[in-house]
């Protein structure tokens, strides 16, 4: 099967050039001007841009939490991703004890990965996993290198969620040493768990229950101090470390400080932290914006943009973890009514609002208009942050994140002039709201190929459950 895409403008992380592109079966096999090839299909891409499919390094699909579950699974979330031009997504395996295993509730990597593989059987785009390292002891330490053999090159640690997800700093430091010795990468969620626990208890005791208290009880300085602490551990252990969902200007400062001193630390931000502030949590529908870490200030938005403009940050993920705003009301999804409990669970208590928001589809369209068209980042930086850098950091390059002969034919044909009044009507994310409702966008995906198969053609969905493949990853690069 041969598909020839003619007359497009290719955008890579470093170059912009006119070229045709030939896809044979699942791979890009030729790139060049005026290709004359017998093909089964030709696509005219005159006035269109050709981008490597987006890679979202940070999503939470089908994740049980807050007594419910994130409302996109590996099919619905992947379908939404594809409509937004993304063809690879990485989500996080919850470390669970095996029912027949060692007992005492000790996490079991094999069992946990098996569970996640089963969930992801319905994948519609390619995917891989990070492992949540939410327990640590000598046995777990010994078993960490086995993850590499499973193609899981990343350990996620938390400096918050005391008594649940957090492991202490000594354990994080030991995990970093193991990661360093085995070509693995440590990802860190940086907030100050001790301060959060104190402030939450005080807020509730005073009867402060509204959504904005979610932000007041998770102070930004805690994210800044945790970022510096994690960077310090990276320096001392010489491990490669990736700070997820940077939301504070001060975190960008800490990242810059560490990187200028040769520490192998990298940073991700997410679109929501570039646009929204604590003011959104004060709205009557403020629960829609509840996620951890929370929205901050306009100054933080601006410093994060600066971090992207100047290349201090390396990636833009989404932390896609959607919930319904009103899960008591069913919504239609592929012709069926479906209701999943959501933000209404915390109507009277901000600590019970499921943390997380949608974004897997929104990422590229919103960033194109607000980033590239607004002159904050170049089109090449857009590709770097949303595709090529994640591929390099997470051990997928040049199979993914590249427009090169031999790379997987994951391709998004982008119409840079298409105007869309964005919002729920365009969204395939399985939730009842969209954070970018009514935003005027210019530039939108037109066609999306996953390993050579056309899965999105305008408004038409041609993909299916099971199209996605698990990607075994190997050692990545430090950017
Ligand atoms: N933050 C969220 O808001 N949701 C899921 C996980 C996380 O870190
Ligand atoms: Zn996190
Ligand atoms: Zn997350």
JSON list of N, CA, C and O in Angstrom, two decimals, residues 31 34 59 68 77-78 84 134 148 156 200 204 233 247 287 342 344 379 401 411 436 443 449 452 465:
[
{"chain": "A", "resi": 31, "resn": "UNK", "atom": "N", "xyz": [11.32, 11.03, 0.94]},
{"chain": "A", "resi": 31, "resn": "UNK", "atom": "CA", "xyz": [11.01, 12.45, 1.11]},
{"chain": "A", "resi": 31, "resn": "UNK", "atom": "C", "xyz": [11.78, 13.18, 0.03]},
{"chain": "A", "resi": 31, "resn": "UNK", "atom": "O", "xyz": [12.99, 12.97, -0.11]},
{"chain": "A", "resi": 34, "resn": "UNK", "atom": "N", "xyz": [9.02, 16.59, -6.15]},
{"chain": "A", "resi": 34, "resn": "UNK", "atom": "CA", "xyz": [8.55, 16.02, -7.42]},
{"chain": "A", "resi": 34, "resn": "UNK", "atom": "C", "xyz": [8.68, 14.50, -7.49]},
{"chain": "A", "resi": 34, "resn": "UNK", "atom": "O", "xyz": [9.16, 13.96, -8.48]},
{"chain": "A", "resi": 59, "resn": "UNK", "atom": "N", "xyz": [-0.62, 11.51, 30.04]},
{"chain": "A", "resi": 59, "resn": "UNK", "atom": "CA", "xyz": [-2.08, 11.40, 30.08]},
{"chain": "A", "resi": 59, "resn": "UNK", "atom": "C", "xyz": [-2.49, 10.37, 31.14]},
{"chain": "A", "resi": 59, "resn": "UNK", "atom": "O", "xyz": [-1.69, 9.53, 31.55]},
{"chain": "A", "resi": 68, "resn": "UNK", "atom": "N", "xyz": [-14.26, 7.51, 41.54]},
{"chain": "A", "resi": 68, "resn": "UNK", "atom": "CA", "xyz": [-14.78, 7.38, 40.18]},
{"chain": "A", "resi": 68, "resn": "UNK", "atom": "C", "xyz": [-13.60, 7.03, 39.28]},
{"chain": "A", "resi": 68, "resn": "UNK", "atom": "O", "xyz": [-12.61, 6.47, 39.75]},
{"chain": "A", "resi": 77, "resn": "UNK", "atom": "N", "xyz": [-10.14, 8.32, 24.64]},
{"chain": "A", "resi": 77, "resn": "UNK", "atom": "CA", "xyz": [-9.06, 9.31, 24.78]},
{"chain": "A", "resi": 77, "resn": "UNK", "atom": "C", "xyz": [-8.16, 9.32, 23.56]},
{"chain": "A", "resi": 77, "resn": "UNK", "atom": "O", "xyz": [-7.72, 10.37, 23.09]},
{"chain": "A", "resi": 78, "resn": "UNK", "atom": "N", "xyz": [-7.90, 8.13, 23.03]},
{"chain": "A", "resi": 78, "resn": "UNK", "atom": "CA", "xyz": [-7.04, 8.05, 21.84]},
{"chain": "A", "resi": 78, "resn": "UNK", "atom": "C", "xyz": [-7.73, 8.63, 20.61]},
{"chain": "A", "resi": 78, "resn": "UNK", "atom": "O", "xyz": [-7.10, 9.29, 19.78]},
{"chain": "A", "resi": 84, "resn": "UNK", "atom": "N", "xyz": [-7.16, 15.68, 17.39]},
{"chain": "A", "resi": 84, "resn": "UNK", "atom": "CA", "xyz": [-6.32, 16.86, 17.66]},
{"chain": "A", "resi": 84, "resn": "UNK", "atom": "C", "xyz": [-4.94, 16.76, 17.05]},
{"chain": "A", "resi": 84, "resn": "UNK", "atom": "O", "xyz": [-4.08, 17.60, 17.33]},
{"chain": "A", "resi": 134, "resn": "UNK", "atom": "N", "xyz": [5.24, 4.43, 43.62]},
{"chain": "A", "resi": 134, "resn": "UNK", "atom": "CA", "xyz": [4.55, 4.97, 44.79]},
{"chain": "A", "resi": 134, "resn": "UNK", "atom": "C", "xyz": [4.85, 4.16, 46.05]},
{"chain": "A", "resi": 134, "resn": "UNK", "atom": "O", "xyz": [4.26, 4.39, 47.10]},
{"chain": "A", "resi": 148, "resn": "UNK", "atom": "N", "xyz": [12.76, -1.94, 32.41]},
{"chain": "A", "resi": 148, "resn": "UNK", "atom": "CA", "xyz": [13.43, -1.61, 31.14]},
{"chain": "A", "resi": 148, "resn": "UNK", "atom": "C", "xyz": [13.20, -2.73, 30.12]},
{"chain": "A", "resi": 148, "resn": "UNK", "atom": "O", "xyz": [12.97, -2.48, 28.94]},
{"chain": "A", "resi": 156, "resn": "UNK", "atom": "N", "xyz": [7.80, 7.38, 37.75]},
{"chain": "A", "resi": 156, "resn": "UNK", "atom": "CA", "xyz": [7.23, 8.66, 38.19]},
{"chain": "A", "resi": 156, "resn": "UNK", "atom": "C", "xyz": [7.20, 8.69, 39.70]},
{"chain": "A", "resi": 156, "resn": "UNK", "atom": "O", "xyz": [6.71, 7.75, 40.35]},
{"chain": "A", "resi": 200, "resn": "UNK", "atom": "N", "xyz": [-4.80, 22.06, 54.00]},
{"chain": "A", "resi": 200, "resn": "UNK", "atom": "CA", "xyz": [-6.12, 21.47, 53.70]},
{"chain": "A", "resi": 200, "resn": "UNK", "atom": "C", "xyz": [-6.89, 21.26, 55.01]},
{"chain": "A", "resi": 200, "resn": "UNK", "atom": "O", "xyz": [-8.07, 21.64, 55.12]},
{"chain": "A", "resi": 204, "resn": "UNK", "atom": "N", "xyz": [-10.47, 23.21, 55.86]},
{"chain": "A", "resi": 204, "resn": "UNK", "atom": "CA", "xyz": [-11.73, 22.50, 56.13]},
{"chain": "A", "resi": 204, "resn": "UNK", "atom": "C", "xyz": [-12.24, 22.84, 57.53]},
{"chain": "A", "resi": 204, "resn": "UNK", "atom": "O", "xyz": [-13.44, 23.03, 57.73]},
{"chain": "A", "resi": 233, "resn": "UNK", "atom": "N", "xyz": [18.55, 16.64, 43.96]},
{"chain": "A", "resi": 233, "resn": "UNK", "atom": "CA", "xyz": [18.76, 15.18, 44.01]},
{"chain": "A", "resi": 233, "resn": "UNK", "atom": "C", "xyz": [19.28, 14.68, 42.66]},
{"chain": "A", "resi": 233, "resn": "UNK", "atom": "O", "xyz": [20.10, 13.76, 42.61]},
{"chain": "A", "resi": 247, "resn": "UNK", "atom": "N", "xyz": [4.02, 24.62, 36.49]},
{"chain": "A", "resi": 247, "resn": "UNK", "atom": "CA", "xyz": [2.90, 25.57, 36.52]},
{"chain": "A", "resi": 247, "resn": "UNK", "atom": "C", "xyz": [3.27, 26.90, 37.13]},
{"chain": "A", "resi": 247, "resn": "UNK", "atom": "O", "xyz": [2.49, 27.84, 37.08]},
{"chain": "A", "resi": 287, "resn": "UNK", "atom": "N", "xyz": [-15.02, 24.26, 39.39]},
{"chain": "A", "resi": 287, "resn": "UNK", "atom": "CA", "xyz": [-14.55, 22.87, 39.53]},
{"chain": "A", "resi": 287, "resn": "UNK", "atom": "C", "xyz": [-14.00, 22.32, 38.21]},
{"chain": "A", "resi": 287, "resn": "UNK", "atom": "O", "xyz": [-13.18, 21.40, 38.21]},
{"chain": "A", "resi": 342, "resn": "UNK", "atom": "N", "xyz": [-18.45, 12.61, 38.31]},
{"chain": "A", "resi": 342, "resn": "UNK", "atom": "CA", "xyz": [-17.36, 13.56, 38.07]},
{"chain": "A", "resi": 342, "resn": "UNK", "atom": "C", "xyz": [-17.27, 14.64, 39.13]},
{"chain": "A", "resi": 342, "resn": "UNK", "atom": "O", "xyz": [-17.36, 14.37, 40.33]},
{"chain": "A", "resi": 344, "resn": "UNK", "atom": "N", "xyz": [-19.15, 16.80, 40.29]},
{"chain": "A", "resi": 344, "resn": "UNK", "atom": "CA", "xyz": [-20.25, 17.05, 41.24]},
{"chain": "A", "resi": 344, "resn": "UNK", "atom": "C", "xyz": [-20.00, 16.34, 42.58]},
{"chain": "A", "resi": 344, "resn": "UNK", "atom": "O", "xyz": [-20.59, 16.69, 43.60]},
{"chain": "A", "resi": 379, "resn": "UNK", "atom": "N", "xyz": [6.92, 27.64, 14.45]},
{"chain": "A", "resi": 379, "resn": "UNK", "atom": "CA", "xyz": [6.29, 26.37, 14.06]},
{"chain": "A", "resi": 379, "resn": "UNK", "atom": "C", "xyz": [7.24, 25.20, 14.38]},
{"chain": "A", "resi": 379, "resn": "UNK", "atom": "O", "xyz": [6.80, 24.12, 14.76]},
{"chain": "A", "resi": 401, "resn": "UNK", "atom": "N", "xyz": [8.07, 10.93, 16.16]},
{"chain": "A", "resi": 401, "resn": "UNK", "atom": "CA", "xyz": [8.46, 12.32, 16.34]},
{"chain": "A", "resi": 401, "resn": "UNK", "atom": "C", "xyz": [9.31, 12.87, 15.22]},
{"chain": "A", "resi": 401, "resn": "UNK", "atom": "O", "xyz": [9.91, 13.94, 15.37]},
{"chain": "A", "resi": 411, "resn": "UNK", "atom": "N", "xyz": [1.55, 10.96, 10.69]},
{"chain": "A", "resi": 411, "resn": "UNK", "atom": "CA", "xyz": [1.63, 12.25, 10.01]},
{"chain": "A", "resi": 411, "resn": "UNK", "atom": "C", "xyz": [0.32, 13.02, 10.22]},
{"chain": "A", "resi": 411, "resn": "UNK", "atom": "O", "xyz": [-0.77, 12.44, 10.08]},
{"chain": "A", "resi": 436, "resn": "UNK", "atom": "N", "xyz": [-11.81, 25.39, 26.45]},
{"chain": "A", "resi": 436, "resn": "UNK", "atom": "CA", "xyz": [-11.53, 26.42, 25.44]},
{"chain": "A", "resi": 436, "resn": "UNK", "atom": "C", "xyz": [-12.80, 26.78, 24.67]},
{"chain": "A", "resi": 436, "resn": "UNK", "atom": "O", "xyz": [-12.75, 27.17, 23.51]},
{"chain": "A", "resi": 443, "resn": "UNK", "atom": "N", "xyz": [-6.08, 27.37, 12.21]},
{"chain": "A", "resi": 443, "resn": "UNK", "atom": "CA", "xyz": [-5.11, 26.28, 12.09]},
{"chain": "A", "resi": 443, "resn": "UNK", "atom": "C", "xyz": [-5.67, 25.06, 12.79]},
{"chain": "A", "resi": 443, "resn": "UNK", "atom": "O", "xyz": [-5.99, 25.12, 13.98]},
{"chain": "A", "resi": 449, "resn": "UNK", "atom": "N", "xyz": [-2.61, 10.42, 9.93]},
{"chain": "A", "resi": 449, "resn": "UNK", "atom": "CA", "xyz": [-2.21, 9.04, 9.61]},
{"chain": "A", "resi": 449, "resn": "UNK", "atom": "C", "xyz": [-1.53, 8.41, 10.82]},
{"chain": "A", "resi": 449, "resn": "UNK", "atom": "O", "xyz": [-0.65, 9.03, 11.44]},
{"chain": "A", "resi": 452, "resn": "UNK", "atom": "N", "xyz": [0.72, 4.99, 8.67]},
{"chain": "A", "resi": 452, "resn": "UNK", "atom": "CA", "xyz": [0.29, 4.87, 7.28]},
{"chain": "A", "resi": 452, "resn": "UNK", "atom": "C", "xyz": [-1.20, 4.73, 7.08]},
{"chain": "A", "resi": 452, "resn": "UNK", "atom": "O", "xyz": [-1.69, 4.87, 5.96]},
{"chain": "A", "resi": 465, "resn": "UNK", "atom": "N", "xyz": [-10.82, 0.84, 17.63]},
{"chain": "A", "resi": 465, "resn": "UNK", "atom": "CA", "xyz": [-10.26, 0.21, 18.81]},
{"chain": "A", "resi": 465, "resn": "UNK", "atom": "C", "xyz": [-9.34, -0.94, 18.37]},
{"chain": "A", "resi": 465, "resn": "UNK", "atom": "O", "xyz": [-9.71, -1.74, 17.52]}
]
